[in-house]
GROMACS .gro file of C-alpha atoms in nm:
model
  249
    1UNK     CA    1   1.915  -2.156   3.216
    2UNK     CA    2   1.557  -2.278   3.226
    3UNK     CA    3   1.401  -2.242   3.582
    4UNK     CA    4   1.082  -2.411   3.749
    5UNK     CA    5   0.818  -2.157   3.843
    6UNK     CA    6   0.926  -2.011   4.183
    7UNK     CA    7   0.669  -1.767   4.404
    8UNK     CA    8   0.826  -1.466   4.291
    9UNK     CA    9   0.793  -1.587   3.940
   10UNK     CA   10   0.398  -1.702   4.005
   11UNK     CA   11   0.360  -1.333   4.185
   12UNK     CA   12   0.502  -1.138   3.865
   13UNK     CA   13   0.306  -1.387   3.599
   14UNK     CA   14  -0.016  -1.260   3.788
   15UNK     CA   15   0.097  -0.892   3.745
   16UNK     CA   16   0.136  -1.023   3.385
   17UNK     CA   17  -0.218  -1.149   3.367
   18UNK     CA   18  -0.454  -1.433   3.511
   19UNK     CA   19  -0.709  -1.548   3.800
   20UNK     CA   20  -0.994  -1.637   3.908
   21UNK     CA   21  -1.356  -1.582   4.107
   22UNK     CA   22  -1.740  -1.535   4.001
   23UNK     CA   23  -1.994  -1.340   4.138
   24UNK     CA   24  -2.361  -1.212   4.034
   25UNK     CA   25  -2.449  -0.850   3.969
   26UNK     CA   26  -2.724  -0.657   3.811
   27UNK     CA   27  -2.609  -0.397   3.603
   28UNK     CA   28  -2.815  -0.095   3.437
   29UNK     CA   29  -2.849   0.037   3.072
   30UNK     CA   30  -2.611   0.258   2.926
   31UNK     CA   31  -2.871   0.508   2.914
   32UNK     CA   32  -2.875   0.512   3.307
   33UNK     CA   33  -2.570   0.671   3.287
   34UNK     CA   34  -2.458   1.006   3.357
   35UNK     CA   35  -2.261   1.118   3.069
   36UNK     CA   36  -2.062   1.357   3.274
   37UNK     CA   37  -1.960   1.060   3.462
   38UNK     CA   38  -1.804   0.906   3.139
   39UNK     CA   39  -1.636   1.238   3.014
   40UNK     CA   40  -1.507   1.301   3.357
   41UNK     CA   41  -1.326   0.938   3.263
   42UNK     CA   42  -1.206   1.008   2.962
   43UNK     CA   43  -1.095   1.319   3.021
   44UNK     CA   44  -0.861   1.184   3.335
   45UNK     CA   45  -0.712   0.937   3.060
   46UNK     CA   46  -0.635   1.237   2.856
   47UNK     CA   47  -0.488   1.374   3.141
   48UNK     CA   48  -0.317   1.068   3.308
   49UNK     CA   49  -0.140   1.024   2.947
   50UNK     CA   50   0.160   1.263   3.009
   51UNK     CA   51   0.200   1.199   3.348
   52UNK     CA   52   0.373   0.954   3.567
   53UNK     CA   53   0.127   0.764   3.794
   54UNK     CA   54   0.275   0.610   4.149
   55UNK     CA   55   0.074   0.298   4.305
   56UNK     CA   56   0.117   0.108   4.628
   57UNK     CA   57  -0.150  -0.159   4.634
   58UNK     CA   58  -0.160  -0.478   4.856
   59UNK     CA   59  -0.172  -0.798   4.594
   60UNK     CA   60  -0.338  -1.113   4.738
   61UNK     CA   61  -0.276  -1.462   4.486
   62UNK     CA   62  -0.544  -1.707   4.576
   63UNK     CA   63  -0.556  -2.049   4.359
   64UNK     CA   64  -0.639  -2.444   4.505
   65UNK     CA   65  -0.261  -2.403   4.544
   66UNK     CA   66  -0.133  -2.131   4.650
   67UNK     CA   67  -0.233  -1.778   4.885
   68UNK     CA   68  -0.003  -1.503   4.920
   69UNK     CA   69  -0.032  -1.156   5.031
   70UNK     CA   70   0.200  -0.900   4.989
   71UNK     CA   71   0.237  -0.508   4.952
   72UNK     CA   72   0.363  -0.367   4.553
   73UNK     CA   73   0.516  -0.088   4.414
   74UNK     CA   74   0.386  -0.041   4.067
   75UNK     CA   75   0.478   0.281   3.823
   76UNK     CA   76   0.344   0.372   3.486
   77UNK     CA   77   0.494   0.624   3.239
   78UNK     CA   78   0.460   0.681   2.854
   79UNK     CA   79   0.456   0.308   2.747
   80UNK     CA   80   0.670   0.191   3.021
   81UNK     CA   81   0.521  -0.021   3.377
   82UNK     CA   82   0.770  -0.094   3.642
   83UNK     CA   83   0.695  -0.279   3.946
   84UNK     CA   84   0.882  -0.429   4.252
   85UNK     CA   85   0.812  -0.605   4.564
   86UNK     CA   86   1.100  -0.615   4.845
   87UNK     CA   87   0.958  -0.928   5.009
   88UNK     CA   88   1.023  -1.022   5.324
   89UNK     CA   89   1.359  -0.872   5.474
   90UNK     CA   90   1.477  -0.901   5.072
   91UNK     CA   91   1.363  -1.257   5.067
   92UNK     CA   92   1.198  -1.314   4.763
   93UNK     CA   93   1.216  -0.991   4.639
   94UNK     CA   94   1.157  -0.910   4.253
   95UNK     CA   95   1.143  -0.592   4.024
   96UNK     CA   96   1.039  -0.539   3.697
   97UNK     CA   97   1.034  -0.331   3.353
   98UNK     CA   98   0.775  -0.392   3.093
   99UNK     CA   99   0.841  -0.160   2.813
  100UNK     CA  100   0.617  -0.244   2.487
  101UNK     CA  101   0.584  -0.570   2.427
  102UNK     CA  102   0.966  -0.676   2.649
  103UNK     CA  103   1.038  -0.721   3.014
  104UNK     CA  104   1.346  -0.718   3.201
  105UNK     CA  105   1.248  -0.914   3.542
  106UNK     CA  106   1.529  -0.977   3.856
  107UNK     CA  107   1.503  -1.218   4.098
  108UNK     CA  108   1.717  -0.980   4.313
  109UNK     CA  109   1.802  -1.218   4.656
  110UNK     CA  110   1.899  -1.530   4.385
  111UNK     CA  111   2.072  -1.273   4.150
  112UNK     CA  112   1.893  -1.399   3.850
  113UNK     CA  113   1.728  -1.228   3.531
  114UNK     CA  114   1.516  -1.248   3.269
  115UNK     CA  115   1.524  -1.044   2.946
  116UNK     CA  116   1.326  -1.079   2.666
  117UNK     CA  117   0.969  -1.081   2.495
  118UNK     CA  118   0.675  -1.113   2.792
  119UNK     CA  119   0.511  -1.413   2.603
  120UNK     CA  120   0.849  -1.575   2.616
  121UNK     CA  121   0.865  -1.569   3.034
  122UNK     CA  122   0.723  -1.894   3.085
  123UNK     CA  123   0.647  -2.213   2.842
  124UNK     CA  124   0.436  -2.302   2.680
  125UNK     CA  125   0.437  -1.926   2.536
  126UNK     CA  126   0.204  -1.730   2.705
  127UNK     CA  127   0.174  -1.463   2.318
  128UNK     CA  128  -0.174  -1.525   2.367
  129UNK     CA  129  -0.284  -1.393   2.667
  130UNK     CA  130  -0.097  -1.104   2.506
  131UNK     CA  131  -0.441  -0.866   2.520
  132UNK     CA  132  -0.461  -0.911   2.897
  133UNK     CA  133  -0.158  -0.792   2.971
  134UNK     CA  134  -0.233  -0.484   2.755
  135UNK     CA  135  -0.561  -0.414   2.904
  136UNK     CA  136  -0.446  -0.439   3.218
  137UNK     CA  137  -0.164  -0.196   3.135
  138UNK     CA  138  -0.376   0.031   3.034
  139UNK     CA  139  -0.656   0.053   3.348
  140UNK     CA  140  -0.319   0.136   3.561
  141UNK     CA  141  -0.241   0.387   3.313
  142UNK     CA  142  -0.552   0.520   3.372
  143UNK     CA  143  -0.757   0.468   3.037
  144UNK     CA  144  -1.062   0.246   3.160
  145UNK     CA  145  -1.272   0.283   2.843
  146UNK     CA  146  -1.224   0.265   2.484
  147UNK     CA  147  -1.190   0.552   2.248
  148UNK     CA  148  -1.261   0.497   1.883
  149UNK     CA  149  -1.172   0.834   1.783
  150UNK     CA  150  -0.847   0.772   1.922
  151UNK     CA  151  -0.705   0.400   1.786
  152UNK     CA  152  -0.425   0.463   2.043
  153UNK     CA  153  -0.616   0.428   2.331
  154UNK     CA  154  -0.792   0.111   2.166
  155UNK     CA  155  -0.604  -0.148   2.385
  156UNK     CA  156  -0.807  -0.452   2.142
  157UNK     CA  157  -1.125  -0.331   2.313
  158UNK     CA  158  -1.289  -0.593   2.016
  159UNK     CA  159  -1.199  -0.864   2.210
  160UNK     CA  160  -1.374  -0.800   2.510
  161UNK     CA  161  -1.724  -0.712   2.632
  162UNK     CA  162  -1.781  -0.440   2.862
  163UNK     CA  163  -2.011  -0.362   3.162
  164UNK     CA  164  -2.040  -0.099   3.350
  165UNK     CA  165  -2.193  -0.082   3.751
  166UNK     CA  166  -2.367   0.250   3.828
  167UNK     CA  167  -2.457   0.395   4.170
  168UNK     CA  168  -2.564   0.759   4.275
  169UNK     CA  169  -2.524   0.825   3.903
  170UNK     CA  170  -2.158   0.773   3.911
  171UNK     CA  171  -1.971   0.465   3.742
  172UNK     CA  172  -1.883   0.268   4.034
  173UNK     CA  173  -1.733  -0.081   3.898
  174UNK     CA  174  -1.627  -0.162   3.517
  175UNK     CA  175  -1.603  -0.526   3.399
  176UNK     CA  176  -1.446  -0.646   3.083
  177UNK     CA  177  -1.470  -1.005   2.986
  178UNK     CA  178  -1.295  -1.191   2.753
  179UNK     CA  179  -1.474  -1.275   2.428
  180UNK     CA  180  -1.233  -1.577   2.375
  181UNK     CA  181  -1.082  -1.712   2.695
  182UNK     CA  182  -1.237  -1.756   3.076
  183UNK     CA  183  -1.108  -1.407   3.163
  184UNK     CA  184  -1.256  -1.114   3.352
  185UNK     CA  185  -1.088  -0.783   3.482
  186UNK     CA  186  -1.297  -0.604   3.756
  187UNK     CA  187  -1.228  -0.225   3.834
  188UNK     CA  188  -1.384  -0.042   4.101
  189UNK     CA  189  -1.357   0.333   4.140
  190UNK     CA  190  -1.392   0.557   4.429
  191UNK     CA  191  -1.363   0.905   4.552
  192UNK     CA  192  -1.467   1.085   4.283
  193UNK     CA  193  -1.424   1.415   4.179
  194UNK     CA  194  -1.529   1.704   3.930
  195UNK     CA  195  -1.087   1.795   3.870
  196UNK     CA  196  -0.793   1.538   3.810
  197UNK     CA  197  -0.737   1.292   3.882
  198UNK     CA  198  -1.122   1.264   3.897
  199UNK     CA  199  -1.131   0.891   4.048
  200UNK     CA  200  -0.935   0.682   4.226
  201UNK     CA  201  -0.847   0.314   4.152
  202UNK     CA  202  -0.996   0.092   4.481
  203UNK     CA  203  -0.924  -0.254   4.325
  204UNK     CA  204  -0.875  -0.455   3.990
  205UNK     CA  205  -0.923  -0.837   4.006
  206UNK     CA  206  -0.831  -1.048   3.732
  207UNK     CA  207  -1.039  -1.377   3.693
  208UNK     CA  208  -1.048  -1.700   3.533
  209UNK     CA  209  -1.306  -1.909   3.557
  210UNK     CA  210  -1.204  -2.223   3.499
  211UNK     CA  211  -0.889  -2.252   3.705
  212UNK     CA  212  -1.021  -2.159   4.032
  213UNK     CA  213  -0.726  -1.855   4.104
  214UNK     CA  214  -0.778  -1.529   4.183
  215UNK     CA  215  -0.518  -1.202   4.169
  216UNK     CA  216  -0.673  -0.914   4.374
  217UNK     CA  217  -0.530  -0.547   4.373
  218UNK     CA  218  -0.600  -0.364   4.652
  219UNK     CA  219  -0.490   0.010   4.602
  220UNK     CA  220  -0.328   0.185   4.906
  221UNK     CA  221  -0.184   0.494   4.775
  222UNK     CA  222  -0.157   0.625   4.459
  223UNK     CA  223  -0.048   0.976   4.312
  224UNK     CA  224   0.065   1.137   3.966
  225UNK     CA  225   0.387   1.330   3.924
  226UNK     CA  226   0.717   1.298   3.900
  227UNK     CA  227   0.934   0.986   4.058
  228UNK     CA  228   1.284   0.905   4.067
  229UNK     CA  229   1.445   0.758   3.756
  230UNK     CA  230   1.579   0.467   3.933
  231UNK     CA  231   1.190   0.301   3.991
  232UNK     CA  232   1.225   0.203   3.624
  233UNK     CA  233   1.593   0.145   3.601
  234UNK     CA  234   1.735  -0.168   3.667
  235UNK     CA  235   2.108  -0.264   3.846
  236UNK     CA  236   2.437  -0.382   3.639
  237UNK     CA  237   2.337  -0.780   3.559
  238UNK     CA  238   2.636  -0.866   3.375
  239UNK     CA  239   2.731  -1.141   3.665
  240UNK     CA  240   2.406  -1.212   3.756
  241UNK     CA  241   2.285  -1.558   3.588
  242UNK     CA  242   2.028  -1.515   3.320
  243UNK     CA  243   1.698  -1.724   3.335
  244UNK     CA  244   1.595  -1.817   2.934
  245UNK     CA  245   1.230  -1.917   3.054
  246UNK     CA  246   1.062  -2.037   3.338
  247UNK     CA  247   0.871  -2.363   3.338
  248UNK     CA  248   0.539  -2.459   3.559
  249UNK     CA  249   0.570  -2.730   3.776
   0.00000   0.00000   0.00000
């Protein structure tokens, strides 16, 4: 079955990747810096890595067509993201598995499902916005910066630039921007602290520039330990009528 781009479908895409806004800041020197601040980072992604990381966050979708606000669940564990949104008294409500590069995403009021390779959700193929997704997979799992003495925690930091907003000597906002495409992801931090987790996530936007969208993440909760196994298991689909792709209208 191919399907025309629903809500629900827009609202997971933009977990997925894309949006837009542009603002000015000033932002200081590396050497400004405290270091501590930065090891205090990467040492919560050391951390974070064996650990299962609970978000609530409210998600607001803002484009010339289209604003939506709405409250998600989102769940992070070894290389596995779950996420689900009950809408409104179960209408358009959605859940989701992205494990590697594959995502199993229900449509649960419609009792529909998708299956298959993330850059085969929606045509034309969206493969190469493939680093987004990735990077963006990453902040949630906690690993803001790069590490080249660990190529695991890489996340294709050579394809973006980086900048990094300091205040009170603590790293306040991070900003990568897409070497190739119109892209930003803004992450601001807050509450700090000198034991894990040592920050908290306050919001990620993802921009484009050009298409005049924004998708805005505004944390509400978020903890690490165990949850239960069903937040990234998904419900028996064999009568349930599978989606091939979506297409945009």
């Amino acid at each position: 079955m191919i399907r025309r781009m629903t809500l629900a479908v827009c609202i997971a895409t933009g977990i997925l990747f894309l949006a837009e806004c542009s603002q000015t800041r000033v932002f200081r020197d590396m050497s400004d810096i405290e270091m501590s601040s930065l090891k205090a980072i990467n040492r919560h992604a050391e951390l974070a890595a064996d650990k299962t990381i609970a978000q609530l966050a409210q998600m607001t979708i803002r484009s010339p067509k289209l604003t939506k606000r709405f409250n998600i669940e989102i769940y992070h564990r070894n290389d596995s993201t779950a996420f689900f949104s009950g809408g409104f008294v179960g209408k358009g409500s959605f859940k989701g598995v992205i494990s590697g590069s594959m995502l199993k995403f229900l449509m649960m009021g419609e009792k529909q499902y998708y299956d298959g390779l993330i850059s085969g959700l929606i045509r034309p193929d969206l493969g190469h916005y493939g680093y987004v997704v990735e990077k963006l997979r990453s902040i949630l799992a906690g690993r803001l910066l790069c590490r080249p003495e660990n190529p695991t925690l890489e996340d294709n930091c050579s394809v973006w630039n980086r900048e990094l907003h300091v205040k009170n000597d603590h790293v306040r906002e991070i900003i990568y921007i897409s070497k190739s495409d119109p892209i930003r992801i803004e992450i601001k931090l807050f509450r700090f602290k000198d034991k894990f987790p040592f920050y908290q996530l306050r919001q990620i936007k993802l921009i484009n520039d050009k298409n005049g969208a924004t998708i805005k993440l505004k944390f509400i909760e978020q903890r690490y330990g165990p949850v239960p196994d069903v937040k990234f298991s998904m419900p028996d689909v064999s009568d349930w009528e599978r989606i091939e792709y979506f297409e945009p209208d």
